[in-house]
Coordinates of C-alpha atoms and ligand atoms in Angstrom, one line a residue:
X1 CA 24.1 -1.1 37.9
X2 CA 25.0 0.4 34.2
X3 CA 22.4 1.6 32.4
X4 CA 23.3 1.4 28.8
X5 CA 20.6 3.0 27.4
X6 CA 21.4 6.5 28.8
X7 CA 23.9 7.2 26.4
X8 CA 22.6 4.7 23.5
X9 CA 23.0 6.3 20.2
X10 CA 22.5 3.1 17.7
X11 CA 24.0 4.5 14.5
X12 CA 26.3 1.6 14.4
X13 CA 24.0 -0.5 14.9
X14 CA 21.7 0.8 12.3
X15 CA 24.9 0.9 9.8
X16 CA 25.3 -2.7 10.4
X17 CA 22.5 -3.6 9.4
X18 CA 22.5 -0.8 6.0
X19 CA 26.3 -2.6 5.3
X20 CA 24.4 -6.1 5.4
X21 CA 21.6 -4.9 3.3
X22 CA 23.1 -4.6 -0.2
X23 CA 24.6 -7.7 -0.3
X24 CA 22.3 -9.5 0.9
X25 CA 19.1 -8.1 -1.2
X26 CA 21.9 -8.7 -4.6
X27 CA 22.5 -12.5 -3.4
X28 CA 18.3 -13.0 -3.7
X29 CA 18.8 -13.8 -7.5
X30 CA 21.2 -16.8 -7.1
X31 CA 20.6 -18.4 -3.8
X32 CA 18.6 -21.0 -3.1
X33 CA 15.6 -19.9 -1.3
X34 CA 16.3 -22.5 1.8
X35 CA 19.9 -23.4 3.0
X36 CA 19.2 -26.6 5.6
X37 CA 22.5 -27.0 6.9
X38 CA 22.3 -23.0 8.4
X39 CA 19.1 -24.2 10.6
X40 CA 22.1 -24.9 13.0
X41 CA 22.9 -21.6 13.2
X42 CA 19.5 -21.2 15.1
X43 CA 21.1 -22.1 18.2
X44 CA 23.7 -19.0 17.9
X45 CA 20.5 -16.6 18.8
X46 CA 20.9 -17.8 22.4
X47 CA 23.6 -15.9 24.4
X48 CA 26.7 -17.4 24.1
X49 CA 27.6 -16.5 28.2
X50 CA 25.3 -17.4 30.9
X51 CA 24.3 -20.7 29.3
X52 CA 22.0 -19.1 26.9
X53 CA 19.6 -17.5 29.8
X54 CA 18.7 -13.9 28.9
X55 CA 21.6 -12.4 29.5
X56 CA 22.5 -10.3 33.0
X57 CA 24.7 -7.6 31.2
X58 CA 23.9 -7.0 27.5
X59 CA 26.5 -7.2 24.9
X60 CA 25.7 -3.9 22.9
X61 CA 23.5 -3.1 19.7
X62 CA 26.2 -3.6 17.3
X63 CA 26.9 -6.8 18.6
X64 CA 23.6 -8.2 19.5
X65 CA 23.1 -6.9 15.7
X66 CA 26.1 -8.7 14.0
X67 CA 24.9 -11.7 15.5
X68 CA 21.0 -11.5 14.6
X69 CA 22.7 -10.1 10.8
X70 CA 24.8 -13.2 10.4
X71 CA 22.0 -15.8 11.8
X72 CA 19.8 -14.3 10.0
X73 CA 20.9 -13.9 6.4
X74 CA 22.3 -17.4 6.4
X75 CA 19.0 -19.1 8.2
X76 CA 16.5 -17.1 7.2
X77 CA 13.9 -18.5 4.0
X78 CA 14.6 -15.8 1.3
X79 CA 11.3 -15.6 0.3
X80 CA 11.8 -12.5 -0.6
X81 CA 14.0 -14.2 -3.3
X82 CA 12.7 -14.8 -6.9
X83 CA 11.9 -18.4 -6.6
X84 CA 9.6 -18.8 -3.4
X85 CA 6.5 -20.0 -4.9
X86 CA 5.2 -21.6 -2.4
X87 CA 2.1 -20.3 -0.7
X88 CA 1.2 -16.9 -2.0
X89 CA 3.0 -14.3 -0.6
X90 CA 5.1 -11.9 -3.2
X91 CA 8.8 -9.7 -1.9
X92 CA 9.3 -6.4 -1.1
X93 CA 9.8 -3.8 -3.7
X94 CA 12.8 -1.2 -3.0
X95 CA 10.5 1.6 -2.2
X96 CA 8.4 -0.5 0.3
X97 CA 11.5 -1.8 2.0
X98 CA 13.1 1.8 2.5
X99 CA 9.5 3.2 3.7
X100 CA 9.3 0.1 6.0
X101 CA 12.2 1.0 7.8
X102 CA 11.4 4.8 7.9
X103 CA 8.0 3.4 9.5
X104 CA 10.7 1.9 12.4
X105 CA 12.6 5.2 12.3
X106 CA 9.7 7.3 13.1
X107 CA 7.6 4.7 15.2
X108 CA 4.4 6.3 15.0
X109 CA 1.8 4.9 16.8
X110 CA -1.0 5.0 13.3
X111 CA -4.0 4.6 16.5
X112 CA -5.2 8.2 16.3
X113 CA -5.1 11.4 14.8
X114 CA -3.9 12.4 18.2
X115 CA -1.4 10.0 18.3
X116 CA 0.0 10.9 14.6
X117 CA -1.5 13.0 12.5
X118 CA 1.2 11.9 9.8
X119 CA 0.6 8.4 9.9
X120 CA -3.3 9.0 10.0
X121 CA -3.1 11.0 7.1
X122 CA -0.8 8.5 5.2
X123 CA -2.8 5.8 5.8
X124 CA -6.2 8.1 4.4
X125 CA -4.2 8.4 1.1
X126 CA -2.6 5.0 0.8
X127 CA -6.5 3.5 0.9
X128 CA -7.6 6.2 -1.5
X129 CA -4.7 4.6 -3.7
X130 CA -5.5 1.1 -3.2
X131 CA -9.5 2.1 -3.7
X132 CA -8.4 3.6 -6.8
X133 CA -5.8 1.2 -8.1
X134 CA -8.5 -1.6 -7.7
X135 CA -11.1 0.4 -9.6
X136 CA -13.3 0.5 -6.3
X137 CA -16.2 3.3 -5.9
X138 CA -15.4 6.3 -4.0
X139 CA -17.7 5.4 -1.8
X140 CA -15.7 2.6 -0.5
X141 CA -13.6 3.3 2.4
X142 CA -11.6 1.2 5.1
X143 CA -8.6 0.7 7.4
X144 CA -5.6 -0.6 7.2
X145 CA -5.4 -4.7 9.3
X146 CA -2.6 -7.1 9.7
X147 CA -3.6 -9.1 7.1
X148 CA -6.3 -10.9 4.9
X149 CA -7.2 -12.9 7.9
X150 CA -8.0 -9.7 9.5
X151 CA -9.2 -8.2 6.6
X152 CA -11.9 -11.1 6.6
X153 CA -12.3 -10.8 10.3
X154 CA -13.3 -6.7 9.6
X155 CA -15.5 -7.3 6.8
X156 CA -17.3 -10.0 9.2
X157 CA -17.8 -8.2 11.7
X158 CA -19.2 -5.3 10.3
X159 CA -21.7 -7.8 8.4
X160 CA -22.1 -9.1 11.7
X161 CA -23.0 -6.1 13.1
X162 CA -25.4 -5.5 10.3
X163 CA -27.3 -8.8 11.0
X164 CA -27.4 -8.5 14.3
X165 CA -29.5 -5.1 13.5
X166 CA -31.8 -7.0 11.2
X167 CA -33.2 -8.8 14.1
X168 CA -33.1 -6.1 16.3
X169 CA -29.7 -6.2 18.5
X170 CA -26.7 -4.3 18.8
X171 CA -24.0 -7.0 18.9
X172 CA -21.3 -4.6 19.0
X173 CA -22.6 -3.6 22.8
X174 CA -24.4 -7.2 23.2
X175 CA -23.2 -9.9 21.9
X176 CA -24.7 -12.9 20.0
X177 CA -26.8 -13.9 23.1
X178 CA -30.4 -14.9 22.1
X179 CA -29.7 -14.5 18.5
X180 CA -30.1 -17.5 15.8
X181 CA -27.3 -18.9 14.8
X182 CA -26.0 -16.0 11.3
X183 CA -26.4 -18.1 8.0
X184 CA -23.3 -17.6 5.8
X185 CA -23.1 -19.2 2.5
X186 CA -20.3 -19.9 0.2
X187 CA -18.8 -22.0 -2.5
X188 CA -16.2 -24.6 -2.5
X189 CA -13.1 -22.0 -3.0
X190 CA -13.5 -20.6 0.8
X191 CA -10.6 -20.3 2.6
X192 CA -9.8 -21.2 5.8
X193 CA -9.2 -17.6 6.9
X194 CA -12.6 -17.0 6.5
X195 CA -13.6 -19.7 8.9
X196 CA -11.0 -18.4 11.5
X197 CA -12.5 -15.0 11.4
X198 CA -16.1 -16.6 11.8
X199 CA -14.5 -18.6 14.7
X200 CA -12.9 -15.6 16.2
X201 CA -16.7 -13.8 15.9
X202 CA -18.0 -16.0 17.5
X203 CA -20.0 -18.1 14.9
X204 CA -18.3 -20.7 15.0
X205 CA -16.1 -22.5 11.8
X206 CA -18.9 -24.8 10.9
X207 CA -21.6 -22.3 10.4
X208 CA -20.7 -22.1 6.4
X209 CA -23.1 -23.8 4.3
X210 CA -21.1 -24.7 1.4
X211 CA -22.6 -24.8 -2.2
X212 CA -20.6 -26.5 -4.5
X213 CA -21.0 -28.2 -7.8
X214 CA -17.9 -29.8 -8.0
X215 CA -14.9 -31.6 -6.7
X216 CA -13.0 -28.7 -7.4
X217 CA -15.3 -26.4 -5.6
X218 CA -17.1 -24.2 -8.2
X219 CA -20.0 -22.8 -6.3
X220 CA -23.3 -24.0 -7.4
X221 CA -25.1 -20.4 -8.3
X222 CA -28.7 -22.2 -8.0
X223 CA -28.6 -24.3 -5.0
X224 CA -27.2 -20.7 -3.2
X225 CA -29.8 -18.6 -4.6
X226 CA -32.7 -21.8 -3.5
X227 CA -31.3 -21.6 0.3
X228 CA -31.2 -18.2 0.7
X229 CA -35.1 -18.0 -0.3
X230 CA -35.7 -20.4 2.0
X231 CA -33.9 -19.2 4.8
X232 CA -35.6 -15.9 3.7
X233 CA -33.7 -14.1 6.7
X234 CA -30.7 -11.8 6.9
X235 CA -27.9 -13.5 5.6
X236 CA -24.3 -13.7 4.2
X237 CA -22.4 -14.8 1.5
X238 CA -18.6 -15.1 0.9
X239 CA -17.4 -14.9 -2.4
X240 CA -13.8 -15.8 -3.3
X241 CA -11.7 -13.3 -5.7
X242 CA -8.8 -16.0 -6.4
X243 CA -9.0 -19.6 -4.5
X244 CA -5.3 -20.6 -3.2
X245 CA -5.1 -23.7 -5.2
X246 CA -6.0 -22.9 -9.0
X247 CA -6.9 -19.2 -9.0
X248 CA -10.0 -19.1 -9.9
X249 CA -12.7 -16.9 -8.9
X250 CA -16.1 -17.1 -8.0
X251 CA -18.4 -15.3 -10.2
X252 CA -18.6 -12.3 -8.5
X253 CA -21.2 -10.4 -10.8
X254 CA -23.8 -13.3 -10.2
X255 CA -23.2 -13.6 -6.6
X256 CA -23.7 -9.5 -5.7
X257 CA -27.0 -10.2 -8.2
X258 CA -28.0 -13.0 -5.8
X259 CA -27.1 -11.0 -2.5
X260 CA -29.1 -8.3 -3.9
X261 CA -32.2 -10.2 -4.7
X262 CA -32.4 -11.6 -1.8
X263 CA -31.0 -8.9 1.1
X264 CA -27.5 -10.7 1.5
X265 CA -24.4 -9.4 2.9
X266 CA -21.8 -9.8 -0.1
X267 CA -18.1 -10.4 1.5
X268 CA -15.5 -11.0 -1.3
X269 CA -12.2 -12.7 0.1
X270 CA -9.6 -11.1 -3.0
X271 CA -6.2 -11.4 -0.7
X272 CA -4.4 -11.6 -4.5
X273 CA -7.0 -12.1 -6.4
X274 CA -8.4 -8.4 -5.6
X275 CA -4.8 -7.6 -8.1
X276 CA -6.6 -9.3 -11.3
X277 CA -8.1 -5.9 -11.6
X278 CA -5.3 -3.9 -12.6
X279 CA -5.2 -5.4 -16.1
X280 CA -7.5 -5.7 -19.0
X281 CA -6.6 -9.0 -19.6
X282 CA -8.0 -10.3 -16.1
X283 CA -10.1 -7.8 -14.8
X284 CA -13.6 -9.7 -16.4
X285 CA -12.6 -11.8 -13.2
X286 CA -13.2 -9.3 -10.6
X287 CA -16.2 -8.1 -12.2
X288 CA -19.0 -7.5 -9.8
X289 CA -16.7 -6.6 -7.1
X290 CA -17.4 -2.7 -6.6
X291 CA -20.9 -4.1 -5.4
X292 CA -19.8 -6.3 -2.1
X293 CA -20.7 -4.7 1.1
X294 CA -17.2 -5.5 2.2
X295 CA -13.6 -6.8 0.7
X296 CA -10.2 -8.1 1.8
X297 CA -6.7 -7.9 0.9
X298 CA -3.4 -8.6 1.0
X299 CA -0.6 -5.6 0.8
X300 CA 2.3 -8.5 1.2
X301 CA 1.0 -10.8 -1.2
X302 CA 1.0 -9.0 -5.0
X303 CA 2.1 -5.5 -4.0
X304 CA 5.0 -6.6 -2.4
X305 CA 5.0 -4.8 0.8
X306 CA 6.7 -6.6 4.4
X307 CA 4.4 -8.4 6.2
X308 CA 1.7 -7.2 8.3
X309 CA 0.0 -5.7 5.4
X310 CA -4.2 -6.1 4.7
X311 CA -6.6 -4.2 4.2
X312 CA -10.6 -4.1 4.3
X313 CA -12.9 -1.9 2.4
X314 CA -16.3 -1.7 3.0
X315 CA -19.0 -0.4 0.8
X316 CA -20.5 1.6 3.5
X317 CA -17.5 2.7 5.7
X318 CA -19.6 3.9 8.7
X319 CA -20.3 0.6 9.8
X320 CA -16.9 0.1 10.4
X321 CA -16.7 2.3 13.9
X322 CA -20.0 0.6 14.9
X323 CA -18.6 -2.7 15.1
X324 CA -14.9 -1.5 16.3
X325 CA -15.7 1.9 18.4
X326 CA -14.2 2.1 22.2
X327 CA -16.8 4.2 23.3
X328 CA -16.6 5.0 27.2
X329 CA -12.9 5.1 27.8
X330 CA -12.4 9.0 28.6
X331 CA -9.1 9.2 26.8
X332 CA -9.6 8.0 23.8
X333 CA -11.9 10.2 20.9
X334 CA -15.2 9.1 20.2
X335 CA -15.9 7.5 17.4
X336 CA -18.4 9.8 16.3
X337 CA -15.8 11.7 14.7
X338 CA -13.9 8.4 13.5
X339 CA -14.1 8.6 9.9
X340 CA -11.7 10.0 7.7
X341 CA -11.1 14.0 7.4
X342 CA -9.0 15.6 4.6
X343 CA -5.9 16.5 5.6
X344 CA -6.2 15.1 9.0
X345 CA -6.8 11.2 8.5
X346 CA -8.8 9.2 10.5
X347 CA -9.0 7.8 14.0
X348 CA -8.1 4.3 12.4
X349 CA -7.6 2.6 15.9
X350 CA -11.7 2.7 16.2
X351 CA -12.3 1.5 12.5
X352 CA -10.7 -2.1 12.7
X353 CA -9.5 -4.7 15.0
X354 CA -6.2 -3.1 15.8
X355 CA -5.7 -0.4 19.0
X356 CA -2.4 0.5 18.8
X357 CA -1.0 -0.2 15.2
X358 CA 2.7 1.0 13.7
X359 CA 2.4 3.2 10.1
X360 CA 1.9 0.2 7.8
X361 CA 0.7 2.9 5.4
X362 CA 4.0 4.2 4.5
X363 CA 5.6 1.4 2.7
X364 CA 1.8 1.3 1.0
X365 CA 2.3 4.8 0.0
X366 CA 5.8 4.6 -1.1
X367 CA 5.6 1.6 -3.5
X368 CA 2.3 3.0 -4.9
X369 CA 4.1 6.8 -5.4
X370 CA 7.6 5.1 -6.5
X371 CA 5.6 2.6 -9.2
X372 CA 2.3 4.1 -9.8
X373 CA -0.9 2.1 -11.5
X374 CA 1.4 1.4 -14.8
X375 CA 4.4 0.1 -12.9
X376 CA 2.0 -2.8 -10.8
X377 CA 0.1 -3.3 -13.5
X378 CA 3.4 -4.4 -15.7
X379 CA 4.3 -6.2 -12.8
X380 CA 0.9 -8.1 -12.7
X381 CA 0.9 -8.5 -16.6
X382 CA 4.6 -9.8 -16.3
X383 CA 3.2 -12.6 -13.7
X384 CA 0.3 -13.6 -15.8
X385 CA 2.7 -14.0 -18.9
X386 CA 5.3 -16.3 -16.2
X387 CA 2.1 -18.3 -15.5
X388 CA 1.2 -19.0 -19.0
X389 CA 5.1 -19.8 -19.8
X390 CA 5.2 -22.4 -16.6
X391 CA 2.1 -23.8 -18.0
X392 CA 3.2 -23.9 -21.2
X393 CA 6.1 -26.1 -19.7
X394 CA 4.3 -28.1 -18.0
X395 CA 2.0 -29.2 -20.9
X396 CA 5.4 -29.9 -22.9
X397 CA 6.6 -32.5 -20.1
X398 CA 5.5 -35.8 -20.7
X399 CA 5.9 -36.6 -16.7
X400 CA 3.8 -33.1 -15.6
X401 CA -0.1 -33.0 -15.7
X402 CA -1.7 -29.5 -15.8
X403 CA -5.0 -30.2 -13.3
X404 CA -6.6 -26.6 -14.0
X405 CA -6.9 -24.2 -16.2
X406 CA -4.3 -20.8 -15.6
X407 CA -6.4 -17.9 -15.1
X408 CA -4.0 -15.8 -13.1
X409 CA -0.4 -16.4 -11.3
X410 CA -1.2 -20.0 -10.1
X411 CA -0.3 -23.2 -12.0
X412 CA -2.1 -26.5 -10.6
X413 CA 0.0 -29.8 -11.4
X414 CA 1.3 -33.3 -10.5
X415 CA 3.7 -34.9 -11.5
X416 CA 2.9 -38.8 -13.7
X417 CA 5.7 -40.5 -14.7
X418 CA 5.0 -42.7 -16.8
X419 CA 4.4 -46.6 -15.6
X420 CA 3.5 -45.3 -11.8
X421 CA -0.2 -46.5 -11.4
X422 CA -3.3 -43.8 -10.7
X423 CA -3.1 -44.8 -6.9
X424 CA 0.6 -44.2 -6.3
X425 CA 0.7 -40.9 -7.6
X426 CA -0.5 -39.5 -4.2
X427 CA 2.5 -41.0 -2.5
X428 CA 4.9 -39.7 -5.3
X429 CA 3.6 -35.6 -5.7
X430 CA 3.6 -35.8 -1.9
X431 CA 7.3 -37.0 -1.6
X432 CA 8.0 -34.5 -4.6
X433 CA 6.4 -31.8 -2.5
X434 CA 9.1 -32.6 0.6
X435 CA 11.8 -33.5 -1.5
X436 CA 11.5 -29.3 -3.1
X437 CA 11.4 -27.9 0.0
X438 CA 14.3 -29.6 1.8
X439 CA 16.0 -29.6 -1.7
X440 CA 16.0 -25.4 -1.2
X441 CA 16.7 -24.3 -5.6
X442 CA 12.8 -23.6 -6.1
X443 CA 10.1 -23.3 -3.4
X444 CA 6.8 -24.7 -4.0
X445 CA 3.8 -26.6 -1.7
X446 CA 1.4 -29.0 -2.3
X447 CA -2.1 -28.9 -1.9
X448 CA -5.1 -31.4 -2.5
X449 CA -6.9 -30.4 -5.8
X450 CA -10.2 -32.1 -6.5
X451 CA -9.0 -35.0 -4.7
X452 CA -5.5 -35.0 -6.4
X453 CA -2.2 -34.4 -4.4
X454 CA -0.8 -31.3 -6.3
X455 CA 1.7 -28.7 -6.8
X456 CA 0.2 -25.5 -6.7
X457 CA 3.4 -22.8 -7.6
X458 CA 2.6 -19.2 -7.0
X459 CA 3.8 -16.5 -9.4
X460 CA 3.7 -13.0 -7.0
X461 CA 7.4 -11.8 -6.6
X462 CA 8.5 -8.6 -8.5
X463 CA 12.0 -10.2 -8.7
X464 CA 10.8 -13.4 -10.8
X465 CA 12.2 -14.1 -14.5
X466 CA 11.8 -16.7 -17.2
X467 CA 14.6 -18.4 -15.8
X468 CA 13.2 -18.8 -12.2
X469 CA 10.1 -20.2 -13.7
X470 CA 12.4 -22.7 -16.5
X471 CA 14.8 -23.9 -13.3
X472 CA 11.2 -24.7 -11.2
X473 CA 10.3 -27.2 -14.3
X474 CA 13.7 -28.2 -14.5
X475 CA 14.5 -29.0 -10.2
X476 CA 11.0 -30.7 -10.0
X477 CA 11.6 -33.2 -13.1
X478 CA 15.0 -33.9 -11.8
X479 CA 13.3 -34.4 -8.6
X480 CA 10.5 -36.7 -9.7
X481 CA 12.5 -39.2 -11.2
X482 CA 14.9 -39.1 -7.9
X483 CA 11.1 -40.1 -6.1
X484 CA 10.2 -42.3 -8.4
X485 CA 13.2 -44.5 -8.3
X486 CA 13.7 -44.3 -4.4
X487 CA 9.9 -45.6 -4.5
X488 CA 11.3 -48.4 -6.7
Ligands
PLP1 C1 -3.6 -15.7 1.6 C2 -5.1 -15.6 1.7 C3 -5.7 -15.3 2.9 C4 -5.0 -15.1 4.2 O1 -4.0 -14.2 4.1 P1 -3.1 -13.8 5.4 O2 -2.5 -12.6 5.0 O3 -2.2 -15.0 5.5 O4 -4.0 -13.7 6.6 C5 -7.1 -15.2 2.9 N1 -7.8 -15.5 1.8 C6 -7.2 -15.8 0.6 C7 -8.1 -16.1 -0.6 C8 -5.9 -15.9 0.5 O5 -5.3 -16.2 -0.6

């Protein structure tokens, strides 16, 4: 039997994929973000010998590699491109992408202090940065999570916890066994995340009360406030920093007042929104933030970092090993002594959901060192000036109808040709909505927006110009009348 790994050495392997780099990142500009016809290549990942079974005898890195390299820059979505708009979910700047191959390099496990001391440490100062960045208390602290799911699941669960205490149990060591069912109130701009992480812990989807005073889902301040004095027990409320569709926020200031009056939990769900605070123009929208109990966000959405990137704060950073300690496993530190230490980091493995985790702190620290507060926050000021533009656009085109006001990097609109009726424009936004994405030029979704089949284009990519924005306007009125006449 060979053993190819005892004299592995991988450099050419690793130059393959440097070699592929620089042409691939300078195609990003002028591809289209989706080729269809190199889906087929898809079937190339399979080994060509032995019938496509996991191969008996490998065929080498640099080979395996030139064949993942050429799949994969021909079949992949290059949503790291300048014209994915689709969803929410930014590139990767230069200095994240170099630290997020570094974090491969060194593969540090970022579980302990014991485990890495370096990646521990890193991951101390990239929160301090992101704490600072976002204008965030020093009293905030938290861990770095996969992503704003997770961030919502950590945030949960540490209000969780603290409810549980309310009435007396530790749910950490007990469970929810015995306990009332947790109240959790929100708005109409909840995401689903935040309903997977209540599922995940256990309450169940369905236990959000929505308060809404509108189709749209503006949350209705007063019928809140009334059922939390009614329920007049422990309770929690989700606010949302940026809903997917519009992005709007909830009004954070008059929620943390409410929470406070009446002994809420205040969780604020800012995957992008959370960025609004880096300029003047849009930080009156994450007012009343630095008062939630706990926060979530997104690294890969507006910073730009790979994927795999969230982060949780919480006001009171204690209660994070509380609800995610190991205690009893011999092995592993206590978390008594979780919590971050200068010069040292933190035991991070026992302050979120994660065990074992890689250094997702370095490509943090390296954008945020490389760019610094002025560099995101031209980047941020640049998207909110492409929004307004593609808005702009939009209200010039006799076919496009703005459904929402712009107040961030999200622009909310169908398309009404003229002579379609009121009840076939459903059918037609929805066929526009396919007919972008297997089209490839421009990327963009659709949602439903106060009952409305929309386009909902997301403006979070570094890379993203005028003309990326002018060719979006331009691929979906050329596709609209293409929809409009196969519809007949
Ligand atoms: C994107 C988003 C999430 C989920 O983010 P993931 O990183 O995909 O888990 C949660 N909440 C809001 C408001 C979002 O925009």
């Amino acid at each position: 039997m060979t053993d190819p790994l005892r004299d592995a050495d991988g450099g050419e392997a690793l130059r393959r994929v440097y070699e592929a780099a620089g042409p691939y990142l300078s195609s990003l500009a002028d591809r289209p973000v989706h080729d269809p016809d190199s889906q087929a290549l898809l079937g190339q990942l399979w080994h060509p010998a032995d019938g496509g079974a996991l191969p008996e005898r490998g065929e080498g890195a640099a080979a395996a590699l030139d064949r993942l390299l050429r799949v994969g820059t021909a079949a992949a979505t290059h949503s790291a491109g300048p014209r994915f708009f689709h969803f929410i979910i930014g590139g990767t700047t230069p200095a994240a992408l170099a630290a997020d191959w570094t974090a491969a390099l060194l593969d540090q496990n970022a579980a302990f202090r014991a485990s890495s001391r370096l990646a521990s440490e890193v991951e101390r100062i990239a929160l301090t940065w992101l704490r600072e960045l976002f204008g965030l208390p020093a009293t905030y602290g938290g861990a770095l999570v996969t992503s704003a799911t997770f961030a919502n699941v950590t945030g949960l669960a540490a209000a969780t916890h603290w409810w549980g205490e309310r009435h007396g149990v530790d749910v950490a060591a007990d469970g929810l066994a015995g306990l009332p069912r947790m109240p959790v109130l929100s708005g109409g701009y909840l995401h689903p995340s935040d309903r997977k992480a209540l599922q995940l812990l256990g309450h169940g989807r369905n236990t959000v009360e929505i308060h809404a005073r509108d189709g749209a889902g503006r949350v209705d301040l007063v019928a809140l406030d009334r059922r939390l004095a009614e329920l007049a027990a422990p309770a929690v409320v989700i606010a949302i920093a940026g809903e997917v569709d519009t992005g709007d926020f909830d009004p954070l200031a008059d929620l943390a007042d409410i929470a406070e009056r009446r002994g809420a939990w205040l969780h604020v769900d800012g995957a992008f929104g959370i960025f609004a605070a880096l300029s003047p123009r849009t930080a009156g929208l994450v007012a009343g933030m630095e008062r939630a109990d706990s926060i979530a966000g997104d690294g890969h959405k507006w910073l730009n970092v790979p994927y795999e990137s969230g982060f949780a704060f919480l006001k009171d950073p204690s209660r994070l090993p509380v609800a995610f300690g190991m205690p009893g496993a011999a092995y592993l530190p206590g978390e008594g002594s979780a919590l971050p230490t200068p010069g040292e980091g933190a035991d991070y493995a026992l302050l979120g959901p994660d065990s074992s985790r890689r250094a997702r702190s370095l490509p943090i620290w390296a954008t945020l060192a490389a760019y610094g507060r002025e560099g995101y926050r031209s980047m941020v000021e640049r998207h909110l000036d492409l929004a307004q533009r593609l808005a702009r656009r939009v209200d010039e085109t006799p076919e496009l109808e703005r459904l929402a006001e712009v107040p961030l990097c999200i622009v909310c609109f169908r398309a009404r040709p003229a002579g379609v009726p009121e009840a076939a424009l459903d059918e037609v936004n929805r066929r526009l909505g396919a007919a972008l994405l297997a089209d490839g030029r421009v990327y963009a979704g659709t949602t439903v927006h106060d009952g409305r089949v929309a386009l909902r284009p997301a403006i979070v990519n570094w890379r993203t110009t005028e003309a990326d924005v002018d060719l979006l306007v331009d691929v979906v009125r050329e596709l609209t009348a293409k929809v409009v006449a196969e519809l007949g």
